[in-house]
Each structure stands twice: as C-alpha cells, then as structure tokens.
mmCIF file of C-alpha atoms in Angstrom:
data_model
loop_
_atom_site.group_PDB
_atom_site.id
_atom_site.type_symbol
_atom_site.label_atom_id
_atom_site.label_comp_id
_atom_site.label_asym_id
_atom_site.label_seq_id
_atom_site.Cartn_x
_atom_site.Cartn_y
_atom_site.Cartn_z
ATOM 1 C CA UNK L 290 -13.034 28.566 21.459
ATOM 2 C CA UNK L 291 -10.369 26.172 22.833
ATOM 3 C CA UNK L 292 -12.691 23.333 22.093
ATOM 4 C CA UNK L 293 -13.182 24.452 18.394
ATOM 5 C CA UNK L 294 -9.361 24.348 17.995
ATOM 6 C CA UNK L 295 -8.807 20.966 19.298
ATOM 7 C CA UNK L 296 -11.649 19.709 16.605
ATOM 8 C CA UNK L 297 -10.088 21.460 13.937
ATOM 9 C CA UNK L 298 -6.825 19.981 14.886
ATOM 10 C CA UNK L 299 -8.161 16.434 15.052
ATOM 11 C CA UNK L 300 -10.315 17.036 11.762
ATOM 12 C CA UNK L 301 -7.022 18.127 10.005
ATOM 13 C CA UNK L 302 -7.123 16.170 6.825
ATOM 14 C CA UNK L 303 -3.800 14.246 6.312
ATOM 15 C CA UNK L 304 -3.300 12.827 2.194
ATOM 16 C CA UNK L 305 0.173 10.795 3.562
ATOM 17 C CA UNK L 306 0.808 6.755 4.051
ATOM 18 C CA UNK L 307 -0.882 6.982 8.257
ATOM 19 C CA UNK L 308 1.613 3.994 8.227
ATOM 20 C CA UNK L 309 4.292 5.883 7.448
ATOM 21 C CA UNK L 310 3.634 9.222 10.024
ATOM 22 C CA UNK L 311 4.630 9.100 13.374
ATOM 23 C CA UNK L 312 3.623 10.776 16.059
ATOM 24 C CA UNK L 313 5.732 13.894 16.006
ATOM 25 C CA UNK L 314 6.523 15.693 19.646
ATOM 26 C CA UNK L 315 5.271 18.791 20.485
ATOM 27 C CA UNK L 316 6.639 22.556 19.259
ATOM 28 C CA UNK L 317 7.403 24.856 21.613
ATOM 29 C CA UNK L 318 7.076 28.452 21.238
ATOM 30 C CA UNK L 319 10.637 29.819 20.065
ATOM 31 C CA UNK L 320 11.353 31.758 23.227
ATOM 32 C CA UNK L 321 11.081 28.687 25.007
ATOM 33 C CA UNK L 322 13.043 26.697 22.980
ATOM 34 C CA UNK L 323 16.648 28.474 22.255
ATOM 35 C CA UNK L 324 15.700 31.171 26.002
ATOM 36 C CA UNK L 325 19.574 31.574 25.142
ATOM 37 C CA UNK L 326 20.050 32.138 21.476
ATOM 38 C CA UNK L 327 20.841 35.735 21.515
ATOM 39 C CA UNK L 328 23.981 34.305 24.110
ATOM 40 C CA UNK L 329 25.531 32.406 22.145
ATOM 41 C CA UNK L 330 28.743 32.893 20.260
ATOM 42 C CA UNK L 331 28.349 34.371 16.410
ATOM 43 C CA UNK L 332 30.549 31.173 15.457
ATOM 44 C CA UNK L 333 28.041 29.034 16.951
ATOM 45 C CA UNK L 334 25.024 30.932 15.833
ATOM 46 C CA UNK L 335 26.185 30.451 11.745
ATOM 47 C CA UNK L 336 26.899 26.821 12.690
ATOM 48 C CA UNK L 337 23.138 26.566 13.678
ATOM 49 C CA UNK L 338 22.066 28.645 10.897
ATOM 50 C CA UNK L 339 24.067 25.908 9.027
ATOM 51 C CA UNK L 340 21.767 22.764 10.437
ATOM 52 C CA UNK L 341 18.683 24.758 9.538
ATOM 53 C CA UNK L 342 19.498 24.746 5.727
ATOM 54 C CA UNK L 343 20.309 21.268 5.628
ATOM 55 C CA UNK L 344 16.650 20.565 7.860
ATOM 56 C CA UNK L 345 15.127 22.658 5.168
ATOM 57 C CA UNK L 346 16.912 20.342 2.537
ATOM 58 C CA UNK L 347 15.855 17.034 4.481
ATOM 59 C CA UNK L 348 11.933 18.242 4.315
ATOM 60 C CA UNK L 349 12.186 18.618 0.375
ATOM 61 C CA UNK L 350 13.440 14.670 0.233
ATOM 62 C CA UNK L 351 10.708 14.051 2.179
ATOM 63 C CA UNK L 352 8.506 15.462 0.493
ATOM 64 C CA UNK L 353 10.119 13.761 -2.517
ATOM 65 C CA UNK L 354 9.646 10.601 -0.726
ATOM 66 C CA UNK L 355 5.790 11.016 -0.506
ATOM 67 C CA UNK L 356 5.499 11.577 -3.379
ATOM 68 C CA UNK L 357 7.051 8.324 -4.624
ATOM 69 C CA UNK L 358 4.296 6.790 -1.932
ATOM 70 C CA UNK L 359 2.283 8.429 -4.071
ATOM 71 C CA UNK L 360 2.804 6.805 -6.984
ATOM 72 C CA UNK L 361 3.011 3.207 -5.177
ATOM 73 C CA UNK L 362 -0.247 3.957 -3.950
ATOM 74 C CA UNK L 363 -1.303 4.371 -7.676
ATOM 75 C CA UNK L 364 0.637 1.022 -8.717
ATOM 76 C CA UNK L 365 -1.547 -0.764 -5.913
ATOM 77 C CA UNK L 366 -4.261 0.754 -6.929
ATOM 78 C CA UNK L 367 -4.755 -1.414 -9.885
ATOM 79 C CA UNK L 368 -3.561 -4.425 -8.476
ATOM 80 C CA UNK L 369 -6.534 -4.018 -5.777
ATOM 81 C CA UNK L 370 -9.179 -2.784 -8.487
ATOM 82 C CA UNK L 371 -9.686 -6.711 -9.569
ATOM 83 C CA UNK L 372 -10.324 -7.435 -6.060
ATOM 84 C CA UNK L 373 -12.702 -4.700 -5.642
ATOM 85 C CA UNK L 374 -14.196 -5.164 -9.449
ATOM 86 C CA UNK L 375 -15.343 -8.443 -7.649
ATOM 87 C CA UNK L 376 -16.713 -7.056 -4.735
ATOM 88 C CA UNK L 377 -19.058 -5.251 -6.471
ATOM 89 C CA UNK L 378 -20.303 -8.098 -8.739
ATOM 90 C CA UNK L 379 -21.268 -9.363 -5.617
ATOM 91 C CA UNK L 380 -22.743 -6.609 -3.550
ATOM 92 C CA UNK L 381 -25.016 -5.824 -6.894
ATOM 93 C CA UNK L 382 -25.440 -9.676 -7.797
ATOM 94 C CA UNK L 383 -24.170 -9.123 -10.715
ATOM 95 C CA UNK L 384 -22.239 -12.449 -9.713
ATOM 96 C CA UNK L 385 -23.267 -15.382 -7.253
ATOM 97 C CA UNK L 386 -20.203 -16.218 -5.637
ATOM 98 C CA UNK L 387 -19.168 -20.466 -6.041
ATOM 99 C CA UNK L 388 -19.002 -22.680 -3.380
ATOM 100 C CA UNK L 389 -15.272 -22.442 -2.533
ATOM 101 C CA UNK L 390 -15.262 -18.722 -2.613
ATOM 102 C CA UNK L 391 -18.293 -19.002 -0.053
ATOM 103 C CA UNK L 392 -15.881 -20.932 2.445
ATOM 104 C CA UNK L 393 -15.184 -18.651 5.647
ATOM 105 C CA UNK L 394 -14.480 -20.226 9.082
ATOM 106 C CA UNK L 395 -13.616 -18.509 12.386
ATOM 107 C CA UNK L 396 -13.403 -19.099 15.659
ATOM 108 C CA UNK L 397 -16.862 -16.801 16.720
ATOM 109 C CA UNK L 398 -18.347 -18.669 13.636
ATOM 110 C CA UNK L 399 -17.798 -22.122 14.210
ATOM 111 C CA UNK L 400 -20.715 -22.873 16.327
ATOM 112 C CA UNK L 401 -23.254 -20.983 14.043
ATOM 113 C CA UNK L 402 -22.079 -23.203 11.539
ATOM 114 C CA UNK L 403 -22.843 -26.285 13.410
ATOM 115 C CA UNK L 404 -26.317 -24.867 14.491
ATOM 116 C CA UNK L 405 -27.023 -23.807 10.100
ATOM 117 C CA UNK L 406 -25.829 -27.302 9.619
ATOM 118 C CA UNK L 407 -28.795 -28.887 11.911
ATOM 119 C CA UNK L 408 -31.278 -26.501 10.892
ATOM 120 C CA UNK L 409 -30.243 -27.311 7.246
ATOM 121 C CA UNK L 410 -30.826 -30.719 7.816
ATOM 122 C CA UNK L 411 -34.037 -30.010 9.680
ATOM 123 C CA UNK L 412 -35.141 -28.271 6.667
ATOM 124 C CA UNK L 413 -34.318 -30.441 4.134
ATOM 125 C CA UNK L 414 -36.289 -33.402 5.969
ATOM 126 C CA UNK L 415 -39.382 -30.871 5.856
ATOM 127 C CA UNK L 416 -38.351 -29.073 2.228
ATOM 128 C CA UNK L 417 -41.847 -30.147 1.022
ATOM 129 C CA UNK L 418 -43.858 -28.736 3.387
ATOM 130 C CA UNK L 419 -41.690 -25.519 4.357
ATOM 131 C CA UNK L 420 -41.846 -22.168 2.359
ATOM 132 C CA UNK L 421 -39.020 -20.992 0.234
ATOM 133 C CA UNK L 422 -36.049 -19.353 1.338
ATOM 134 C CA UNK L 423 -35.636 -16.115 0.760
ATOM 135 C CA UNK L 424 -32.556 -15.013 -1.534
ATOM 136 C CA UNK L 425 -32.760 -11.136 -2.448
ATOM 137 C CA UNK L 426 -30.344 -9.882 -5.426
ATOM 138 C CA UNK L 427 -26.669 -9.778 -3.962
ATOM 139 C CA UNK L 428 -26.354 -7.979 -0.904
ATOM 140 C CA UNK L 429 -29.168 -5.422 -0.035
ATOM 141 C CA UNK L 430 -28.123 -1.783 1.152
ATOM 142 C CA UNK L 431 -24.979 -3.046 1.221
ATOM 143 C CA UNK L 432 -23.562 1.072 1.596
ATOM 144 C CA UNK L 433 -26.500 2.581 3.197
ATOM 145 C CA UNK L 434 -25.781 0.038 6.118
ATOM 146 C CA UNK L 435 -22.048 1.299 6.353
ATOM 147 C CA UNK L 436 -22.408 4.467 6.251
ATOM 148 C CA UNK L 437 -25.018 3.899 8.820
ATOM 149 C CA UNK L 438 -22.636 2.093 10.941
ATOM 150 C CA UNK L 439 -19.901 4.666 10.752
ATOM 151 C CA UNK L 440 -21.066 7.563 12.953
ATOM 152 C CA UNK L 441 -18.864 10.022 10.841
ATOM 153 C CA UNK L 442 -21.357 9.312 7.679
ATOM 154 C CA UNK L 443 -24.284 8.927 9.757
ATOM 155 C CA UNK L 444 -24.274 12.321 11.551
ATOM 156 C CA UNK L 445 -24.262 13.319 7.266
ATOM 157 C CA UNK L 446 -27.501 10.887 6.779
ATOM 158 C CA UNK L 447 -30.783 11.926 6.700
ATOM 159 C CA UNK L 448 -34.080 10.138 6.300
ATOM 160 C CA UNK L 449 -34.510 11.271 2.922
ATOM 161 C CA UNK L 450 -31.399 10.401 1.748
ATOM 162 C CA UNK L 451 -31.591 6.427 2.525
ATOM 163 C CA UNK L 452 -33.512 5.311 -0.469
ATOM 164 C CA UNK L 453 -31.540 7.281 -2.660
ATOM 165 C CA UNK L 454 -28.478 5.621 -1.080
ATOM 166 C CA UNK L 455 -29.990 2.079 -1.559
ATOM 167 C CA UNK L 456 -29.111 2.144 -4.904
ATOM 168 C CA UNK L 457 -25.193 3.122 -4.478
ATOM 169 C CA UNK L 458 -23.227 0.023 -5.785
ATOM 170 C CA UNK L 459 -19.825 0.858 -5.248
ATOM 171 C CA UNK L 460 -17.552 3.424 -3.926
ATOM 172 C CA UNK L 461 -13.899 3.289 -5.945
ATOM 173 C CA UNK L 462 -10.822 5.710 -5.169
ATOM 174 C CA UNK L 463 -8.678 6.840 -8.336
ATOM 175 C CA UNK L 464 -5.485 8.398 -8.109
ATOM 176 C CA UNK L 465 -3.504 11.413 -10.295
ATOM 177 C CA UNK L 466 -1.532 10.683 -13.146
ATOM 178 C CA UNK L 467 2.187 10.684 -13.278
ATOM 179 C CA UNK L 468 3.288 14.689 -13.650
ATOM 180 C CA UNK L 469 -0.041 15.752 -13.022
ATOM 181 C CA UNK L 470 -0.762 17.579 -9.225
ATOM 182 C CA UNK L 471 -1.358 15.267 -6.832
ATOM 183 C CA UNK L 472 -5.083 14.292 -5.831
ATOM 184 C CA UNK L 473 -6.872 11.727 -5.799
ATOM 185 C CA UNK L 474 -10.737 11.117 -6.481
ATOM 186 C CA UNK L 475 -13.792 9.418 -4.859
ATOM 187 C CA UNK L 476 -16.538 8.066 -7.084
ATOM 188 C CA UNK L 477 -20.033 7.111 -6.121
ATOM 189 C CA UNK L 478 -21.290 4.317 -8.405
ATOM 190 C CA UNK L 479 -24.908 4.458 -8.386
ATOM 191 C CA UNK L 480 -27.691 1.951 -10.545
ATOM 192 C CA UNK L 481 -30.160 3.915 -12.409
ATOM 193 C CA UNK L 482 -32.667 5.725 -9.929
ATOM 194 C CA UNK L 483 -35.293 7.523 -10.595
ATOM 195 C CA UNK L 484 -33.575 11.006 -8.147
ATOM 196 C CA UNK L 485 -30.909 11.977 -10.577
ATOM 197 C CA UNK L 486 -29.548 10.615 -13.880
ATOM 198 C CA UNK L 487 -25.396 10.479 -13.329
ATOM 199 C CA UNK L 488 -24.206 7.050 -12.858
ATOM 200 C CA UNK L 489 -21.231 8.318 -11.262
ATOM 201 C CA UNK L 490 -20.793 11.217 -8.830
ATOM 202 C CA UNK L 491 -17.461 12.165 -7.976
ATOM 203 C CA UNK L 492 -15.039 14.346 -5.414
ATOM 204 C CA UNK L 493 -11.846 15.702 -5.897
ATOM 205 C CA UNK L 494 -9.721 15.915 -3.314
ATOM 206 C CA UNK L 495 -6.419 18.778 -4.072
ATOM 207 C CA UNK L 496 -3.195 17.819 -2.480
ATOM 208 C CA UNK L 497 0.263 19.231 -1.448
ATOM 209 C CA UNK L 498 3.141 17.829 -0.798
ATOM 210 C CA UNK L 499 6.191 20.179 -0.714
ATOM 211 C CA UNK L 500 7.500 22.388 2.356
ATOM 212 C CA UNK L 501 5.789 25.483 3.079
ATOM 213 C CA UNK L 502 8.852 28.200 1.896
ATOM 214 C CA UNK L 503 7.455 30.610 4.970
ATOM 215 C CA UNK L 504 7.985 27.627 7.399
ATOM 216 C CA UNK L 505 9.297 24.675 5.685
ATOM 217 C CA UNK L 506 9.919 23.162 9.440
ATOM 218 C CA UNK L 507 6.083 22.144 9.456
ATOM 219 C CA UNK L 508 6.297 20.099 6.836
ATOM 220 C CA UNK L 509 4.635 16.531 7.890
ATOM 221 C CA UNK L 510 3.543 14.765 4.390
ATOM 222 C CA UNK L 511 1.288 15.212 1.784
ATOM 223 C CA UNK L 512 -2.112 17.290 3.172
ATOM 224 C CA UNK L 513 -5.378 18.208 1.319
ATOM 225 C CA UNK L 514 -5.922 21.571 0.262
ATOM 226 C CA UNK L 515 -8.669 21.754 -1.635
ATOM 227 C CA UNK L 516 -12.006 19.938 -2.925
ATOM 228 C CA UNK L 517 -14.183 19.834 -5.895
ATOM 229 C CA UNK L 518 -17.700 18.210 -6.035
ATOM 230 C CA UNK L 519 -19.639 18.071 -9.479
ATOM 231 C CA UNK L 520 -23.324 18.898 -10.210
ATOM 232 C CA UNK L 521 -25.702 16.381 -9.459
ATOM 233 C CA UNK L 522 -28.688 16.138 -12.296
ATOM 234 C CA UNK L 523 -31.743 15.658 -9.971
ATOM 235 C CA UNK L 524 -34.800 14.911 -11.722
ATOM 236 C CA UNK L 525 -37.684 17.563 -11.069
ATOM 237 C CA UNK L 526 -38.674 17.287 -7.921
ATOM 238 C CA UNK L 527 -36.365 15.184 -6.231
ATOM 239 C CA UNK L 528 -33.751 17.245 -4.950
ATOM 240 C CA UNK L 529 -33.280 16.254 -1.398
ATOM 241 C CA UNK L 530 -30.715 18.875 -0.589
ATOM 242 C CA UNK L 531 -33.612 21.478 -0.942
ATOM 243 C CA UNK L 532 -36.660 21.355 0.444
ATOM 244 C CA UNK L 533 -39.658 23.946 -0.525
ATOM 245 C CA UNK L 534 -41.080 26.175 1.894
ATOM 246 C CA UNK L 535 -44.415 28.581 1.521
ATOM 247 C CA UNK L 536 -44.188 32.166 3.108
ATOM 248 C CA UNK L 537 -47.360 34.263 3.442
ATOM 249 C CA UNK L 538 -46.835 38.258 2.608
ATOM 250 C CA UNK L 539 -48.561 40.875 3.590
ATOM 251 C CA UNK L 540 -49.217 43.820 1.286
ATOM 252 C CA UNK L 541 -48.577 47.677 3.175
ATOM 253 C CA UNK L 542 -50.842 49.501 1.633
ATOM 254 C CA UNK L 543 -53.477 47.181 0.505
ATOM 255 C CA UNK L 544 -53.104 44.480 3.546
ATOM 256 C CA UNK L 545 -53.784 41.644 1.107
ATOM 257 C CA UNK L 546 -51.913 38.869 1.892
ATOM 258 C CA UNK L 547 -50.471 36.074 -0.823
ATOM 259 C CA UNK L 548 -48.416 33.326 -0.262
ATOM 260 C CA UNK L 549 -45.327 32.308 -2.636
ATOM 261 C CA UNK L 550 -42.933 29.610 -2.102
ATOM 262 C CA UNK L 551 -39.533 29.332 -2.679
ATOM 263 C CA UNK L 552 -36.231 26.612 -2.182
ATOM 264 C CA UNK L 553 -34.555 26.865 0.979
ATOM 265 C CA UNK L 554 -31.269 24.327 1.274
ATOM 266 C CA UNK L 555 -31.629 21.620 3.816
ATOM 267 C CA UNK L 556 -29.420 19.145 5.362
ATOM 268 C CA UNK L 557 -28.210 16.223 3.280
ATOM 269 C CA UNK L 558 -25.617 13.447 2.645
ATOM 270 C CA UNK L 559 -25.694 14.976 -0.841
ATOM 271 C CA UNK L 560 -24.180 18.172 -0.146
ATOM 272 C CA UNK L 561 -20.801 16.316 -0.203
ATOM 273 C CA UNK L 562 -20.483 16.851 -3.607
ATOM 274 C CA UNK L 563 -21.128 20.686 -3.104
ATOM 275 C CA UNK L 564 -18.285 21.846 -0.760
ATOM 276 C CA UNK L 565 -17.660 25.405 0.249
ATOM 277 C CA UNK L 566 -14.691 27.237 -0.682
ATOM 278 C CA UNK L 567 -12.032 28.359 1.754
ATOM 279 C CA UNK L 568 -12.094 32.283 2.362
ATOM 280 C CA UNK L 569 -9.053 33.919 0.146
ATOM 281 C CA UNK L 570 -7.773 35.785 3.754
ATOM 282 C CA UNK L 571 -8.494 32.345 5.788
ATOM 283 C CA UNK L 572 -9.852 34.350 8.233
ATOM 284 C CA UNK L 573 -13.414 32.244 8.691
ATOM 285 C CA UNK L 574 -12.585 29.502 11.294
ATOM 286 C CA UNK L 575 -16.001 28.401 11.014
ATOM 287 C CA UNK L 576 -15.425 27.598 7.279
ATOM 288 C CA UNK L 577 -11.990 26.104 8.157
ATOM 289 C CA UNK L 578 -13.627 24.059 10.357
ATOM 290 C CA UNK L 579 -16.114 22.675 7.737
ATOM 291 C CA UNK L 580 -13.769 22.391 5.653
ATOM 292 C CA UNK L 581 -11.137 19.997 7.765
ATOM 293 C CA UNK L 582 -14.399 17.965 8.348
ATOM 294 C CA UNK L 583 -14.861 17.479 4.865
ATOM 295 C CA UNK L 584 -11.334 16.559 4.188
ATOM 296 C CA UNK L 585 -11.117 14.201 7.468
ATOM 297 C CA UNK L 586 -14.144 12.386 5.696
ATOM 298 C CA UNK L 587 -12.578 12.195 2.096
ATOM 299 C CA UNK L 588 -9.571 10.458 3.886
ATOM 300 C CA UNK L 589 -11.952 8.199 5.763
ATOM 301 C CA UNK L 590 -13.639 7.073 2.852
ATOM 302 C CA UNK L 591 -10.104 6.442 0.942
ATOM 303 C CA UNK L 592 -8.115 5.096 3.674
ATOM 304 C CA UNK L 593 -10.691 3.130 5.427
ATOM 305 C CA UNK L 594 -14.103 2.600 3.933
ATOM 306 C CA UNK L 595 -13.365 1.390 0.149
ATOM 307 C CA UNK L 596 -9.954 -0.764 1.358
ATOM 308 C CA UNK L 597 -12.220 -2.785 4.537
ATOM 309 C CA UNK L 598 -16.123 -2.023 3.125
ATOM 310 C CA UNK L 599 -17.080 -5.834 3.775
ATOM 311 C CA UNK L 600 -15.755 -5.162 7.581
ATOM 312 C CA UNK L 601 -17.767 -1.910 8.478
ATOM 313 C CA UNK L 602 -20.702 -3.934 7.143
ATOM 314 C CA UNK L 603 -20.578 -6.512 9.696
ATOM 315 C CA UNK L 604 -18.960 -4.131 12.235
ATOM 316 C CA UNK L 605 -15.796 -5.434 12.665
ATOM 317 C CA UNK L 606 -14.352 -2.531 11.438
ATOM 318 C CA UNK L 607 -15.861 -0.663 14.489
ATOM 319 C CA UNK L 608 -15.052 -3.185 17.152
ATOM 320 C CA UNK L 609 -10.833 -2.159 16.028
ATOM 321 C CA UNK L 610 -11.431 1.277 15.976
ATOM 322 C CA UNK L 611 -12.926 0.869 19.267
ATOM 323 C CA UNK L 612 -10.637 -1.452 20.776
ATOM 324 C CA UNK L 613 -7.690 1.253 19.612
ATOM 325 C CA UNK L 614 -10.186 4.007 21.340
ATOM 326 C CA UNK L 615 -10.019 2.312 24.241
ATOM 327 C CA UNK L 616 -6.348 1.184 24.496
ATOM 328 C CA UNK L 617 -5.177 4.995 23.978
ATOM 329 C CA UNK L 618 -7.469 5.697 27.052
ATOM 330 C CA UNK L 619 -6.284 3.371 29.148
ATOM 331 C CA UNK L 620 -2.722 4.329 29.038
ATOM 332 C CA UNK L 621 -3.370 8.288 29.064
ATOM 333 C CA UNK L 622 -4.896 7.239 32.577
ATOM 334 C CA UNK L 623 -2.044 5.380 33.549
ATOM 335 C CA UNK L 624 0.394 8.845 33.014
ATOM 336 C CA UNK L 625 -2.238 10.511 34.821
ATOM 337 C CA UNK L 626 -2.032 8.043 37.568
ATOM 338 C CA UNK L 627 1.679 8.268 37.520
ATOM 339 C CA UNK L 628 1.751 12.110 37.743
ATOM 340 C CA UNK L 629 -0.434 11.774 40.707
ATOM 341 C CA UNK L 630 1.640 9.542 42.477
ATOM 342 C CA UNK L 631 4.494 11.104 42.045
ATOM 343 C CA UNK L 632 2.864 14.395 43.525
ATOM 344 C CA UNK L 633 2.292 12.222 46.318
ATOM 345 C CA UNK L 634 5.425 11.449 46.993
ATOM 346 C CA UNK L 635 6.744 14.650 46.671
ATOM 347 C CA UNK L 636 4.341 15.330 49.711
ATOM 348 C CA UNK L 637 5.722 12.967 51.952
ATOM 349 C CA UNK L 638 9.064 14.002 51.840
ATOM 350 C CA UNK L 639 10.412 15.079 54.937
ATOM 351 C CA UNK L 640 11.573 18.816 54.739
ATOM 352 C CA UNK L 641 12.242 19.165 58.468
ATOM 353 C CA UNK L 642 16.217 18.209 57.750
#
C-alpha cells in the first residue's frame, strides 16, 4: 500500500511553469511542529494567528501569479506555433526543407559527415551503375517512433495500435482563453486513415489554480483536476479498443448449446481519449491512481513531447532525462554515505571518560 502512495505521489499531475516550482521541504504533522503551541502566551498565539492570514493572503498572489504564467504561456504559444507549423510540413513532406535549413554540425556528427562525404563521392563516380536512393515522403513514423521511445507512451502501445499511429502528423497544445477556466488542450492531428474519420482527436485537460479554502497552506501552483476525451468515429470494424470475443452457452433444460459473441474492451493507446471519472466521495485510490497517471502523461506530452519532438526521435531527449536520473542517484548515495559515516563515528567515540 506504501508503494501505491509513493506512485500516486510521483504521478501527481502538476499544470505550473516546472521552472518556476521548487522543491518545497517536507510537512510535518502539526503535533510535531508547534509540540508547544498550547504554551504559549495568548498575546503570542493572536500574533501567530496574525502571520497565518497574511500566508493565506501570499498563496492567493501566487496563485495570481500563475495565472499570469498562464497567460505568457498562451502569448508563447503562438510565437512557437510557426516553428511547429514547420515542423510538421516536414515530418508529413508537405515541405522539403532547402539546403541551408538542412545545415546541422556537431561535435558526435562531424566524422559521419566526413565518412557521407566519401561515400557521396564514391557514389557519384558509380551513379550510373548504382540503384537509386531511396527518399520516402518526409519523415516516416515520425510519432509512432517517439512514443515508442518514451517508455511512459510505450507501456500505452499496443501492436494494434502502430499502424493506426503511422498516420499521426502532428501533436499541437492549445491553451484557454483570457476569462475562461484555465485548461489547456492536446490535439492529435491525424491524415485520413481508413480506422476512424476525425482528423483531429483531442483531450482536455481541467485546471486549478487558487488555494484550497479548507487548507489554503497546500497551495503549490496550478494542478489538473479533471479530463475530457471526445468520441472517436471508428469505421466498422476497426475499433482497436474492443476486441470481439465468442462465448458458448449451454441451455438448462434443453442442454443445447449456441454460441454468441459480444465486445469486450481491450487495452489500447486509444483509450486516452476515454478517461474515467473521479469517484464523487474520492474514496477509489485505484481510480485516483489512474487518474494521476493520466494527468502525469497529459503534462508529459505538453511540457516535453510537442516543445523537444525532433529530440525524443533521435533519443536525445532520453539520454537528459537519463543523465538527470542518474545525477539525482548519485548524490542521494552520497547522504546515505554520509549518514553512515557519521554513525561510524559516533561508534568510536570513547565513552569510558
């Protein structure tokens, strides 16, 4: 049961600027942390009582404050949207990048240039007899491979998702309007297919941003509360998120046996655009559990996916996360170390004095 906790703590789905969050130390219980409250002098209680209104009034400004992030984030938006319009001329081959825009140079790179460079030349000098190069349309599976590398989405994939996901062209983020609730909303760009006829599939992800009035003091930023999906129109047949199932019955008085079939759900990328409802009492932890997942994942794909697509394609993406994995690790051992040694030391003291 502890474990479950700790994942539904890490799969808490934060809406916020990450940049802007800090790490924020732990709460003890209250005994712990006033043991001497009663104690104290009724002057020095109301003074404390005092601080508390004005911490109350310092978590509305900052909730004020992300909600101005908000709406930068919504400014950016559109600045990036060119950027991203582009990437997708490419990805579909819509657009064959020039020359100039082609130029990319690194230090891992340079000597697989020089080596494309020779075999260029090689190939030129034998251009008559050699077979042509192959140049597919843009770049192929361009989001199936992502979401392949990313083992967040790929613990969602399943075989019989992966051609339908070969035609996804782009993934965009939009944000709410000025005075409207704040959310914001993944869409799922897809060429015509012959699985389901929506060009677009979308997910809305519900946010708040204002201090709790039953305990304001928890207040950390903006956090989803809520999700909509919308319907998918599968073409007969090809609903992958069911999967049809025959069942023999037996009849009691006659003992003649039929067999009927009947949909049964199965497991699918494309039950991401049907989430489940929180319980109205809250009282399901499996279902809050699902649920953090889900919003953990609609962050993913806003914060990280759509902004650095082109580096979770060539894996990049992964070797930072890693790297960050691993540098979080190293020093967690060194406090363990420490705590260690000092134990040590506190066993060679000499106590015979």
């Amino acid at each position: 049961m502890e474990a479950r906790k700790n994942e539904k703590n890490e799969a808490k789905g934060k809406g916020g600027n990450k940049a802007l969050q800090v790490d924020r130390p732990e709460i003890m219980p209250q005994a712990e942390r006033i043991p001497n409250f009663s104690a104290l002098p009724q002057a020095v209680k109301r003074r404390v009582y005092a601080l508390k209104r004005l911490q109350v009034q310092s978590a509305h400004i900052e909730a004020k404050f992300y909600e101005e992030v908000h709406e930068l984030e919504r400014k950016y938006a559109g600045l990036y949207q060119p950027i991203f319009d582009k990437r997708r001329e490419v990805v579909s081959g819509a657009v064959e990048p020039t020359d100039e825009e082609c130029e990319w140079h690194s230090e891992g790179e340079e000597e697989d240039l020089a080596e494309d460079l020779k075999k260029k030349a090689a190939l030129e000098e034998k251009k008559e007899d050699a077979a042509p190069a192959e140049d597919p349309k843009g770049i192929p599976e361009f989001w199936l491979t992502i979401f392949k590398h990313v083992d967040m989405l790929g613990e969602m994939l399943q075989e019989h998702d992966e051609p339908i996901l070969k035609h996804l062209q782009d993934i965009t983020v939009t944000f709410s309007e000025p005075g409207q609730p704040m959310s914001f909303t993944l869409e799922f760009h897809f060429e015509p297919n012959s699985f389901f006829s929506n060009t677009v599939l979308t997910k809305m992800y519900k946010m708040k941003s204002e201090p709790d009035s039953a305990d304001p003091f928890s207040f950390e930023g903006p956090e989803i509360v809520d999700c909509e999906g919308c319907k998918i129109d599968w073409q007969k047949g090809k609903d992958v998120t069911v999967k049809t199932i025959k069942k023999k019955q037996k009849h009691k008085g006659r003992g003649t046996v039929r067999t009927i079939t009947k949909e049964v759900p199965q497991d699918s990328f494309f039950n991401f655009f049907n989430p489940a409802k929180a319980s109205p009492d809250g009282m399901d932890e499996d279902l809050d559990f699902t649920l953090a997942t889900d919003f953990e994942i609609g962050h993913f794909f806003r914060e990280r996916i759509i902004p650095r697509a082109v580096l979770y394609f060539t894996g990049e993406a992964l070797e930072d996360d890693e790297s960050f994995e691993e540098e979080d690790l190293e020093e967690g051992e060194e406090e363990d170390l420490d705590e260690e040694g000092e134990e040590e030391d506190e066993g060679d003291l000499d106590l015979t004095a």
